[in-house]
Short mmCIF file of C-alpha atoms in Angstrom, two decimals:
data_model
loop_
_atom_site.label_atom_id
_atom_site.label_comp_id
_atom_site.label_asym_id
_atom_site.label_seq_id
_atom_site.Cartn_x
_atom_site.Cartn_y
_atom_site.Cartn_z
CA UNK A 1 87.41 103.21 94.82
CA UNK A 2 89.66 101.40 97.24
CA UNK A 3 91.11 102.99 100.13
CA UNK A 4 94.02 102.50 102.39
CA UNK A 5 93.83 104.24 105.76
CA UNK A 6 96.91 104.52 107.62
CA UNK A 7 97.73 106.10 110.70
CA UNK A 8 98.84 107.98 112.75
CA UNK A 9 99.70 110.65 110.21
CA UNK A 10 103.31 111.82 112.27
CA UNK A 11 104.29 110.86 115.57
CA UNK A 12 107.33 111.91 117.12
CA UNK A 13 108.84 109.29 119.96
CA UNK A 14 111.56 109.29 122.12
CA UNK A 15 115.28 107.13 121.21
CA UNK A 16 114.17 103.98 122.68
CA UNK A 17 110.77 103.69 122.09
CA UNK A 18 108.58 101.48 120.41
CA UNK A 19 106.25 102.93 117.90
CA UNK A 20 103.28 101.37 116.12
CA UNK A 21 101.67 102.16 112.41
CA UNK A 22 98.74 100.92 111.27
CA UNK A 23 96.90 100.46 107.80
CA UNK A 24 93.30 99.69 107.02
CA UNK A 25 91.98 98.44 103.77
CA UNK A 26 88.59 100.13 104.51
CA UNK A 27 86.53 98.86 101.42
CA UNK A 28 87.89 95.98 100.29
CA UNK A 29 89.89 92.79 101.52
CA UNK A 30 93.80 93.01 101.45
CA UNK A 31 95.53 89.51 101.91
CA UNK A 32 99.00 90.90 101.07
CA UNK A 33 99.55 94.40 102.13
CA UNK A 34 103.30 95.98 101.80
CA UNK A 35 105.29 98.13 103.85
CA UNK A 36 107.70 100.54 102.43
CA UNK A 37 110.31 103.42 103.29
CA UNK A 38 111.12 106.51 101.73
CA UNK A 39 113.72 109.10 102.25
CA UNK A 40 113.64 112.51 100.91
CA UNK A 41 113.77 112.75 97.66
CA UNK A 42 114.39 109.29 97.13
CA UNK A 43 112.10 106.41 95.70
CA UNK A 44 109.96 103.99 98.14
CA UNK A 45 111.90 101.45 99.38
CA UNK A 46 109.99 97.71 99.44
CA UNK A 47 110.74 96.85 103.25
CA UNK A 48 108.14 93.88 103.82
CA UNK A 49 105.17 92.14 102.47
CA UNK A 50 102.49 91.67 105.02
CA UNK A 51 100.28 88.39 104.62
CA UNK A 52 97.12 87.83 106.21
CA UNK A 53 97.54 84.76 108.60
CA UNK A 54 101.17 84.17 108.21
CA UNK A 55 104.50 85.88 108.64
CA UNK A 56 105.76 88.37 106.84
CA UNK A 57 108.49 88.54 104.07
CA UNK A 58 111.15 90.73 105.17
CA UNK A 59 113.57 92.16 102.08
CA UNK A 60 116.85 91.56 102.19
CA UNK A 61 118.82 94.26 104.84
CA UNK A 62 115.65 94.87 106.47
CA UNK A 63 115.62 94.15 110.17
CA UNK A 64 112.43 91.53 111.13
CA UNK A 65 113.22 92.19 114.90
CA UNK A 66 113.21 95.92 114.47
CA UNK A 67 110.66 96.12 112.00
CA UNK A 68 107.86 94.04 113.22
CA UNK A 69 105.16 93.33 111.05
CA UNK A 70 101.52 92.22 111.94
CA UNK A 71 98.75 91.28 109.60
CA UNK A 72 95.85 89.81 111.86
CA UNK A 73 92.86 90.73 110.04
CA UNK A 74 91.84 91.02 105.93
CA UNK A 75 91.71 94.80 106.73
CA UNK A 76 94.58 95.16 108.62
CA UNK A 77 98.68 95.22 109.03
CA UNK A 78 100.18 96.78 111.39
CA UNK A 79 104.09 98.29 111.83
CA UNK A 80 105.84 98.41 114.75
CA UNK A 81 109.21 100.03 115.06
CA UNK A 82 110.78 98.80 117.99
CA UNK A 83 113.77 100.75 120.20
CA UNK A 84 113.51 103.25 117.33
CA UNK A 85 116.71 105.50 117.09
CA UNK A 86 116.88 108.91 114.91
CA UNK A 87 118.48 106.61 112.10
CA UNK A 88 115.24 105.54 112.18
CA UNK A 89 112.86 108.71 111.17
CA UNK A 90 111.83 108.43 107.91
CA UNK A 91 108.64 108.55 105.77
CA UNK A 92 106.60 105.27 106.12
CA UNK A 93 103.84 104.17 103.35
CA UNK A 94 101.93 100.73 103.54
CA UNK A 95 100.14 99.77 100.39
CA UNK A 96 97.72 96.96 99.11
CA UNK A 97 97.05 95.16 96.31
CA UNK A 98 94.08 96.25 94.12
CA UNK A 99 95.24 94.38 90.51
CA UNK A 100 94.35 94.63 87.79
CA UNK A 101 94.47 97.93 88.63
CA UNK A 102 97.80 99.08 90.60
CA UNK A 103 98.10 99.61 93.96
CA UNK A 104 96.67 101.22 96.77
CA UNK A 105 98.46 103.38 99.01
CA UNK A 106 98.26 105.25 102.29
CA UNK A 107 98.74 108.43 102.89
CA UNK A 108 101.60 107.57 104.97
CA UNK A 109 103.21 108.39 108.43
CA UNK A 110 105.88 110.78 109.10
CA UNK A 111 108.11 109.20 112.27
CA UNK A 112 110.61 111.19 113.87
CA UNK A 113 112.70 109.53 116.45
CA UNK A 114 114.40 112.54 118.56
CA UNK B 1 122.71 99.49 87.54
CA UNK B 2 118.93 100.19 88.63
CA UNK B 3 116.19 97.81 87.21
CA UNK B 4 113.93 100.96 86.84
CA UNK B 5 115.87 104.30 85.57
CA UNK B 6 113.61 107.33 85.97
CA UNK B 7 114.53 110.76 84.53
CA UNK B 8 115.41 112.34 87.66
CA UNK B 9 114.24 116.16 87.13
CA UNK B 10 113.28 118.64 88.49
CA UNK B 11 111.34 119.84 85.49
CA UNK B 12 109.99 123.29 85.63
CA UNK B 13 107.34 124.12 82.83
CA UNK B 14 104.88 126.91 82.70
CA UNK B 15 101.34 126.49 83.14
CA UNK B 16 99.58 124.88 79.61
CA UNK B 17 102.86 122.72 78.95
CA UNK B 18 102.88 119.89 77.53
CA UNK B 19 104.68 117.48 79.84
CA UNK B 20 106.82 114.13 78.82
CA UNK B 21 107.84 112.32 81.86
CA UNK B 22 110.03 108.96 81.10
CA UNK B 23 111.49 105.57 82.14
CA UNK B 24 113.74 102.79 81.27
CA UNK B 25 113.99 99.71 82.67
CA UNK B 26 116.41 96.09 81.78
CA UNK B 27 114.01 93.52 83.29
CA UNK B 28 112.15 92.16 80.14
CA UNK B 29 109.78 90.26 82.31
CA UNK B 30 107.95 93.25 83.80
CA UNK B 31 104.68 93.66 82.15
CA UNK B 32 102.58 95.46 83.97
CA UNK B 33 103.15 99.34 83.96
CA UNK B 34 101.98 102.21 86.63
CA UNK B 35 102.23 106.10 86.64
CA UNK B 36 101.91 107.48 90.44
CA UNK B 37 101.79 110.84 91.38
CA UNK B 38 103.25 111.85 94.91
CA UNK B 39 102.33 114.92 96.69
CA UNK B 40 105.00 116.31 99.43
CA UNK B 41 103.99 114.16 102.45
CA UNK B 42 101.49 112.18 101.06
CA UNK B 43 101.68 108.57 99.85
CA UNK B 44 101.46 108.05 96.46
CA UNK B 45 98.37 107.39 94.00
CA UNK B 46 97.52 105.79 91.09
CA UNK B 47 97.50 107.78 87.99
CA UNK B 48 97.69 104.97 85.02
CA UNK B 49 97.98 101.75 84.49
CA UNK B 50 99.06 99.78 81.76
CA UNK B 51 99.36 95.95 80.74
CA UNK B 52 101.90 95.09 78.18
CA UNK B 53 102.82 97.37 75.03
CA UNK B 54 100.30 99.87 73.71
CA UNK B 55 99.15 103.39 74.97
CA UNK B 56 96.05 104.30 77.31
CA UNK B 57 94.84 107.95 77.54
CA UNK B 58 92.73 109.34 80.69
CA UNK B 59 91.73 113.26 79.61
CA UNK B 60 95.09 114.87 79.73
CA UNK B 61 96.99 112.16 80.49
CA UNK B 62 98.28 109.63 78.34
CA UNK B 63 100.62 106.68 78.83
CA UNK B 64 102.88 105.00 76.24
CA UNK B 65 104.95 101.73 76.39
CA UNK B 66 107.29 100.36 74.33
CA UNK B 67 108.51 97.13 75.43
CA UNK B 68 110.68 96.76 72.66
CA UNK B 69 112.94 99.69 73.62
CA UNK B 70 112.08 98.67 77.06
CA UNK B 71 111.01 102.91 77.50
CA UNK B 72 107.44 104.17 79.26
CA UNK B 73 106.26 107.78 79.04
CA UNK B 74 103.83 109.72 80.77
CA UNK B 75 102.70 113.08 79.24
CA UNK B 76 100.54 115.28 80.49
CA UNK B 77 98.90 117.69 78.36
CA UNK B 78 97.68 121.80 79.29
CA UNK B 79 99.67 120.73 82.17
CA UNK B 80 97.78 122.63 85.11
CA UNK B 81 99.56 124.27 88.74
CA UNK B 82 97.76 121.53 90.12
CA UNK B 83 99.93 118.95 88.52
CA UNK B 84 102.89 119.87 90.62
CA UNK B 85 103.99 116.92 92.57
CA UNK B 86 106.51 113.88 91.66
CA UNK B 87 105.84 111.21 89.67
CA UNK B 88 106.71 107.76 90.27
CA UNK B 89 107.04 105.14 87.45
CA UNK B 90 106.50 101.64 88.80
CA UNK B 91 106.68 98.07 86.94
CA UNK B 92 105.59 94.43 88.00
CA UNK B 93 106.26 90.83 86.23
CA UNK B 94 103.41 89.05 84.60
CA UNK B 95 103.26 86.87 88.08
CA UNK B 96 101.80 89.53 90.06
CA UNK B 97 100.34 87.61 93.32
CA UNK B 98 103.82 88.96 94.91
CA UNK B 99 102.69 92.22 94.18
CA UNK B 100 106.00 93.65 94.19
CA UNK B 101 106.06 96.48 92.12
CA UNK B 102 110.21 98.30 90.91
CA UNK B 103 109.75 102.08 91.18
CA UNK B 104 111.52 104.95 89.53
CA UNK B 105 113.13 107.47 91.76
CA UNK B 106 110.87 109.64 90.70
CA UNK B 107 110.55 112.94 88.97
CA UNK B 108 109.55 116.15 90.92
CA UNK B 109 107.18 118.69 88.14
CA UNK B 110 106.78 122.11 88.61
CA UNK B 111 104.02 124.26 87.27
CA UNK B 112 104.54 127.59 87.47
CA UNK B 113 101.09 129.46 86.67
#
């Protein structure tokens, strides 16, 4: 079946610090990938979608110059928080679309801004 | 008032259970319908997938929807220790190319051997 890689799995960066996540569609072609948060015990939240070629659609409260989103390739997006602050840490999950059949999702990457 | 209300748990059943996870949502326009399950630090995967009103089984899984009470259902039968993770309800429109999908909060699903 299809499979998202993303990595790196957990990083942990210094306040200040720019840190970059990245998610492969490793079987298939992903023209719209999606970026989303997710605090514990809480639902994902939808922060971007990713399109291949062109710039990304940012949801509303989302910061685009914090939050910088990449999609070069058919295989790959890329996230990039920039000056990341503790407020920051949180769970991050890409996903891509596989319809008729759902979604696609990384495993997801654990950032911890100390 | 969420678009996608998810009973929020935790549930705690015993091993063999039959399971009944649930949703309700107020968008009338969503017609496509997922089931996700989310283990602790992992993203989420696709358990089911439905289109429109009806229900689909996979072994001891089986989805229902009901579009006319606007109310999903997941229920997992001889529910295993295995099966202990949360599960995410999600829902799209019929114009999918945006591929934004409304989740449920999720419920977290104990069970205890």
């Amino acid at each position: 079946g299809a499979v998202v890689s993303q990595h790196p799995s957990r990083v942990i960066c210094k306040s200040g610090t720019s840190v970059k996540i990245e998610c492969r569609s490793l079987d298939f072609q992903a023209t719209t990938m999606f970026w989303y948060r997710q605090f514990p015990k809480q639902s994902l939240m939808l922060m971007a979608t990713s399109n291949e070629g062109s710039k990304a659609t940012y949801e509303q409260g989302v910061e685009k110059d914090k939050f910088l989103i990449n999609h070069a390739s058919l295989t790959l997006s890329t996230l990039t928080v920039t000056s990341a602050h503790p407020e920051d840490s949180s769970f991050y999950i890409c996903s891509a679309s596989t319809l008729p059949y759902g979604y696609t999702f990384g495993s997801g990457t654990r950032l911890t801004v100390v | 008032q969420k678009e996608v209300e998810q009973d929020p748990g935790p549930l705690s059943v015993p091993e063999g259970a039959i399971v009944s996870l649930n949703c309700t949502y107020s968008n009338s326009a969503f017609q496509y319908f997922m089931w996700y399950r989310q283990y602790s630090r992992k993203g989420p995967e696709l358990l089911m997938y439905t289109y429109s009103s009806g229900n689909k089984e996979d072994g001891r899984f089986t989805a229902q929807v009901d579009k006319s009470s606007k109310y999903i259902s997941l229920f997992i039968r001889d529910s295993q220790p295995s099966d202990s993770a949360t599960y995410l309800c999600a829902m799209s429109a019929l114009d999918t190319n945006a591929g934004k999908s409304t989740f449920g909060d999720g419920t977290t699903l104990t069970v205890k051997p």
